[in-house]
Amino acid sequence: MVCKMVENVCTPASHYAQGFITGEIGPMLWYLFTHSSVDSLRVSAISALCRITRLSASAFHSVIDKVGLPAILASLVSGISRVQQHILTMFSAMLASGAHAQLHRLVQERDFVVKIMRSLESPSSVIRAKAFLVLLQVLCSNRDMLLLCCNSRT
């Protein structure tokens, strides 16, 4: 219920949403996402984290710092389409903000780019579109990754 409340309050950019943006909210929602056995709660938790990340990319940055990029990339290949959409949206929001030191490391990470490239093979057009946006932002920041993208498509 709390996930839905955070999700609904953070959907519009309002001053009420600013109250939810703390250093602990990202890792707390990620914990709910990873430790829930009910898919609807998992989707609500990751959706709430996505809404907060749109307002403040530091929320997702704190999740990456706490759990590590491999754990997040592992959840990107989960079978739940909505989860994949939200994770790609959070990566896109974080890359678009450009304010984090993590950005430089992220666009250099080969495994990250390969996982995003695999998202292009999804049957969902929404997931493919979001993957294209993430790749666009990666390539704008690091043109050397273009060769890796081309090689991974073969």
mmCIF file of C-alpha atoms in Angstrom:
data_model
loop_
_atom_site.group_PDB
_atom_site.id
_atom_site.type_symbol
_atom_site.label_atom_id
_atom_site.label_comp_id
_atom_site.label_asym_id
_atom_site.label_seq_id
_atom_site.Cartn_x
_atom_site.Cartn_y
_atom_site.Cartn_z
ATOM 1 C CA MET A 1 0.000 0.000 0.000
ATOM 2 C CA VAL A 2 2.874 2.324 0.771
ATOM 3 C CA CYS A 3 4.383 1.630 -2.657
ATOM 4 C CA LYS A 4 1.160 2.675 -4.357
ATOM 5 C CA MET A 5 0.989 5.806 -2.227
ATOM 6 C CA VAL A 6 4.562 6.810 -3.122
ATOM 7 C CA GLU A 7 3.859 5.999 -6.769
ATOM 8 C CA ASN A 8 0.689 8.123 -6.861
ATOM 9 C CA VAL A 9 2.131 11.096 -4.984
ATOM 10 C CA CYS A 10 5.293 11.160 -7.102
ATOM 11 C CA THR A 11 3.531 10.893 -10.455
ATOM 12 C CA PRO A 12 2.973 14.648 -10.774
ATOM 13 C CA ALA A 13 5.967 16.838 -9.980
ATOM 14 C CA SER A 14 4.665 18.523 -6.851
ATOM 15 C CA HIS A 15 6.069 19.788 -3.602
ATOM 16 C CA TYR A 16 4.472 16.796 -1.859
ATOM 17 C CA ALA A 17 6.670 14.452 -3.864
ATOM 18 C CA GLN A 18 9.789 16.206 -2.592
ATOM 19 C CA GLY A 19 9.080 14.825 0.867
ATOM 20 C CA PHE A 20 9.633 11.291 -0.382
ATOM 21 C CA ILE A 21 13.007 12.035 -1.918
ATOM 22 C CA THR A 22 15.445 10.907 0.743
ATOM 23 C CA GLY A 23 18.641 8.891 0.666
ATOM 24 C CA GLU A 24 16.906 5.816 2.028
ATOM 25 C CA ILE A 25 13.862 5.641 -0.245
ATOM 26 C CA GLY A 26 15.662 4.126 -3.245
ATOM 27 C CA PRO A 27 17.304 1.215 -1.423
ATOM 28 C CA MET A 28 14.130 0.645 0.620
ATOM 29 C CA LEU A 29 11.968 0.310 -2.495
ATOM 30 C CA TRP A 30 14.607 -1.901 -4.101
ATOM 31 C CA TYR A 31 14.546 -4.135 -1.025
ATOM 32 C CA LEU A 32 10.767 -4.461 -1.368
ATOM 33 C CA PHE A 33 11.187 -5.247 -5.049
ATOM 34 C CA THR A 34 13.783 -7.973 -4.527
ATOM 35 C CA HIS A 35 12.261 -9.585 -1.444
ATOM 36 C CA SER A 36 8.630 -9.751 -2.491
ATOM 37 C CA SER A 37 7.193 -12.961 -3.859
ATOM 38 C CA VAL A 38 4.058 -11.289 -5.234
ATOM 39 C CA ASP A 39 4.490 -9.851 -8.730
ATOM 40 C CA SER A 40 2.025 -7.005 -8.198
ATOM 41 C CA LEU A 41 4.017 -5.756 -5.184
ATOM 42 C CA ARG A 42 7.259 -6.079 -7.130
ATOM 43 C CA VAL A 43 5.832 -4.002 -9.973
ATOM 44 C CA SER A 44 4.463 -1.397 -7.538
ATOM 45 C CA ALA A 45 7.806 -1.094 -5.741
ATOM 46 C CA ILE A 46 9.825 -0.690 -8.938
ATOM 47 C CA SER A 47 7.219 1.696 -10.347
ATOM 48 C CA ALA A 48 7.436 3.873 -7.235
ATOM 49 C CA LEU A 49 11.235 3.877 -7.513
ATOM 50 C CA CYS A 50 10.921 4.859 -11.171
ATOM 51 C CA ARG A 51 8.599 7.768 -10.332
ATOM 52 C CA ILE A 52 11.007 9.019 -7.690
ATOM 53 C CA THR A 53 13.968 8.616 -10.061
ATOM 54 C CA ARG A 54 12.237 10.842 -12.609
ATOM 55 C CA LEU A 55 12.153 13.568 -9.957
ATOM 56 C CA SER A 56 15.603 12.883 -8.523
ATOM 57 C CA ALA A 57 18.067 10.578 -10.273
ATOM 58 C CA SER A 58 20.063 10.322 -7.055
ATOM 59 C CA ALA A 59 17.475 7.829 -5.739
ATOM 60 C CA PHE A 60 18.445 5.301 -8.413
ATOM 61 C CA HIS A 61 22.096 6.238 -8.034
ATOM 62 C CA SER A 62 21.923 5.253 -4.353
ATOM 63 C CA VAL A 63 20.421 1.885 -5.344
ATOM 64 C CA ILE A 64 23.290 1.242 -7.763
ATOM 65 C CA ASP A 65 25.784 2.172 -5.053
ATOM 66 C CA LYS A 66 24.126 -0.115 -2.512
ATOM 67 C CA VAL A 67 23.329 -3.253 -4.535
ATOM 68 C CA GLY A 68 25.706 -2.888 -7.461
ATOM 69 C CA LEU A 69 25.099 -2.695 -11.177
ATOM 70 C CA PRO A 70 25.158 -6.494 -11.747
ATOM 71 C CA ALA A 71 22.142 -6.982 -9.453
ATOM 72 C CA ILE A 72 20.159 -4.356 -11.320
ATOM 73 C CA LEU A 73 21.148 -5.765 -14.695
ATOM 74 C CA ALA A 74 20.086 -9.226 -13.532
ATOM 75 C CA SER A 75 16.618 -7.895 -12.786
ATOM 76 C CA LEU A 76 16.514 -6.287 -16.230
ATOM 77 C CA VAL A 77 16.290 -9.727 -17.790
ATOM 78 C CA SER A 78 13.389 -10.759 -15.565
ATOM 79 C CA GLY A 79 10.263 -12.010 -17.238
ATOM 80 C CA ILE A 80 8.030 -9.145 -16.098
ATOM 81 C CA SER A 81 7.677 -6.617 -18.903
ATOM 82 C CA ARG A 82 6.639 -3.734 -16.638
ATOM 83 C CA VAL A 83 9.746 -4.247 -14.492
ATOM 84 C CA GLN A 84 11.975 -4.093 -17.560
ATOM 85 C CA GLN A 85 10.247 -0.912 -18.704
ATOM 86 C CA HIS A 86 10.735 0.790 -15.352
ATOM 87 C CA ILE A 87 14.389 -0.216 -15.065
ATOM 88 C CA LEU A 88 15.127 1.091 -18.556
ATOM 89 C CA THR A 89 13.292 4.316 -17.687
ATOM 90 C CA MET A 90 15.412 4.742 -14.560
ATOM 91 C CA PHE A 91 18.647 4.203 -16.499
ATOM 92 C CA SER A 92 17.461 6.715 -19.083
ATOM 93 C CA ALA A 93 16.557 9.282 -16.414
ATOM 94 C CA MET A 94 19.887 8.856 -14.676
ATOM 95 C CA LEU A 95 21.870 9.148 -17.906
ATOM 96 C CA ALA A 96 19.837 12.167 -19.019
ATOM 97 C CA SER A 97 20.477 13.969 -15.744
ATOM 98 C CA GLY A 98 24.223 13.733 -16.363
ATOM 99 C CA ALA A 99 24.910 14.928 -12.850
ATOM 100 C CA HIS A 100 26.461 11.823 -11.348
ATOM 101 C CA ALA A 101 30.025 10.579 -11.323
ATOM 102 C CA GLN A 102 28.464 7.148 -11.871
ATOM 103 C CA LEU A 103 27.503 8.303 -15.362
ATOM 104 C CA HIS A 104 31.083 8.047 -16.612
ATOM 105 C CA ARG A 105 31.491 4.543 -15.183
ATOM 106 C CA LEU A 106 28.112 3.438 -16.491
ATOM 107 C CA VAL A 107 28.740 4.433 -20.097
ATOM 108 C CA GLN A 108 32.120 2.630 -19.957
ATOM 109 C CA GLU A 109 30.590 -0.605 -18.623
ATOM 110 C CA ARG A 110 30.561 -3.213 -21.392
ATOM 111 C CA ASP A 111 28.153 -5.558 -19.619
ATOM 112 C CA PHE A 112 25.671 -2.718 -19.211
ATOM 113 C CA VAL A 113 25.715 -1.950 -22.931
ATOM 114 C CA VAL A 114 25.396 -5.637 -23.871
ATOM 115 C CA LYS A 115 22.354 -6.090 -21.577
ATOM 116 C CA ILE A 116 20.717 -3.003 -23.034
ATOM 117 C CA MET A 117 21.426 -4.344 -26.529
ATOM 118 C CA ARG A 118 19.684 -7.593 -25.576
ATOM 119 C CA SER A 119 16.638 -5.554 -24.627
ATOM 120 C CA LEU A 120 16.372 -4.612 -28.295
ATOM 121 C CA GLU A 121 15.343 -8.211 -28.971
ATOM 122 C CA SER A 122 12.282 -7.928 -26.743
ATOM 123 C CA PRO A 123 8.902 -8.563 -28.343
ATOM 124 C CA SER A 124 7.615 -5.420 -26.588
ATOM 125 C CA SER A 125 7.926 -2.280 -28.686
ATOM 126 C CA VAL A 126 7.966 -0.161 -25.511
ATOM 127 C CA ILE A 127 10.983 -2.008 -24.127
ATOM 128 C CA ARG A 128 12.781 -1.762 -27.477
ATOM 129 C CA ALA A 129 12.070 1.990 -27.651
ATOM 130 C CA LYS A 130 13.335 2.589 -24.135
ATOM 131 C CA ALA A 131 16.439 0.517 -24.857
ATOM 132 C CA PHE A 132 17.088 2.685 -27.934
ATOM 133 C CA LEU A 133 16.828 5.814 -25.773
ATOM 134 C CA VAL A 134 19.283 4.425 -23.217
ATOM 135 C CA LEU A 135 21.699 3.446 -25.994
ATOM 136 C CA LEU A 136 21.384 6.892 -27.548
ATOM 137 C CA GLN A 137 22.379 8.495 -24.266
ATOM 138 C CA VAL A 138 25.262 6.038 -23.815
ATOM 139 C CA LEU A 139 26.545 6.709 -27.336
ATOM 140 C CA CYS A 140 26.242 10.473 -26.878
ATOM 141 C CA SER A 141 28.466 10.171 -23.806
ATOM 142 C CA ASN A 142 30.849 7.535 -25.157
ATOM 143 C CA ARG A 143 31.111 7.078 -28.913
ATOM 144 C CA ASP A 144 33.606 4.247 -28.482
ATOM 145 C CA MET A 145 30.728 2.000 -27.410
ATOM 146 C CA LEU A 146 29.312 2.131 -30.944
ATOM 147 C CA LEU A 147 31.692 -0.630 -32.056
ATOM 148 C CA LEU A 148 30.597 -2.812 -29.136
ATOM 149 C CA CYS A 149 26.943 -2.196 -30.037
ATOM 150 C CA CYS A 150 27.544 -3.178 -33.644
ATOM 151 C CA ASN A 151 29.502 -6.288 -32.703
ATOM 152 C CA SER A 152 26.911 -7.466 -30.206
ATOM 153 C CA ARG A 153 24.138 -7.333 -32.833
ATOM 154 C CA THR A 154 25.839 -9.976 -35.001
#
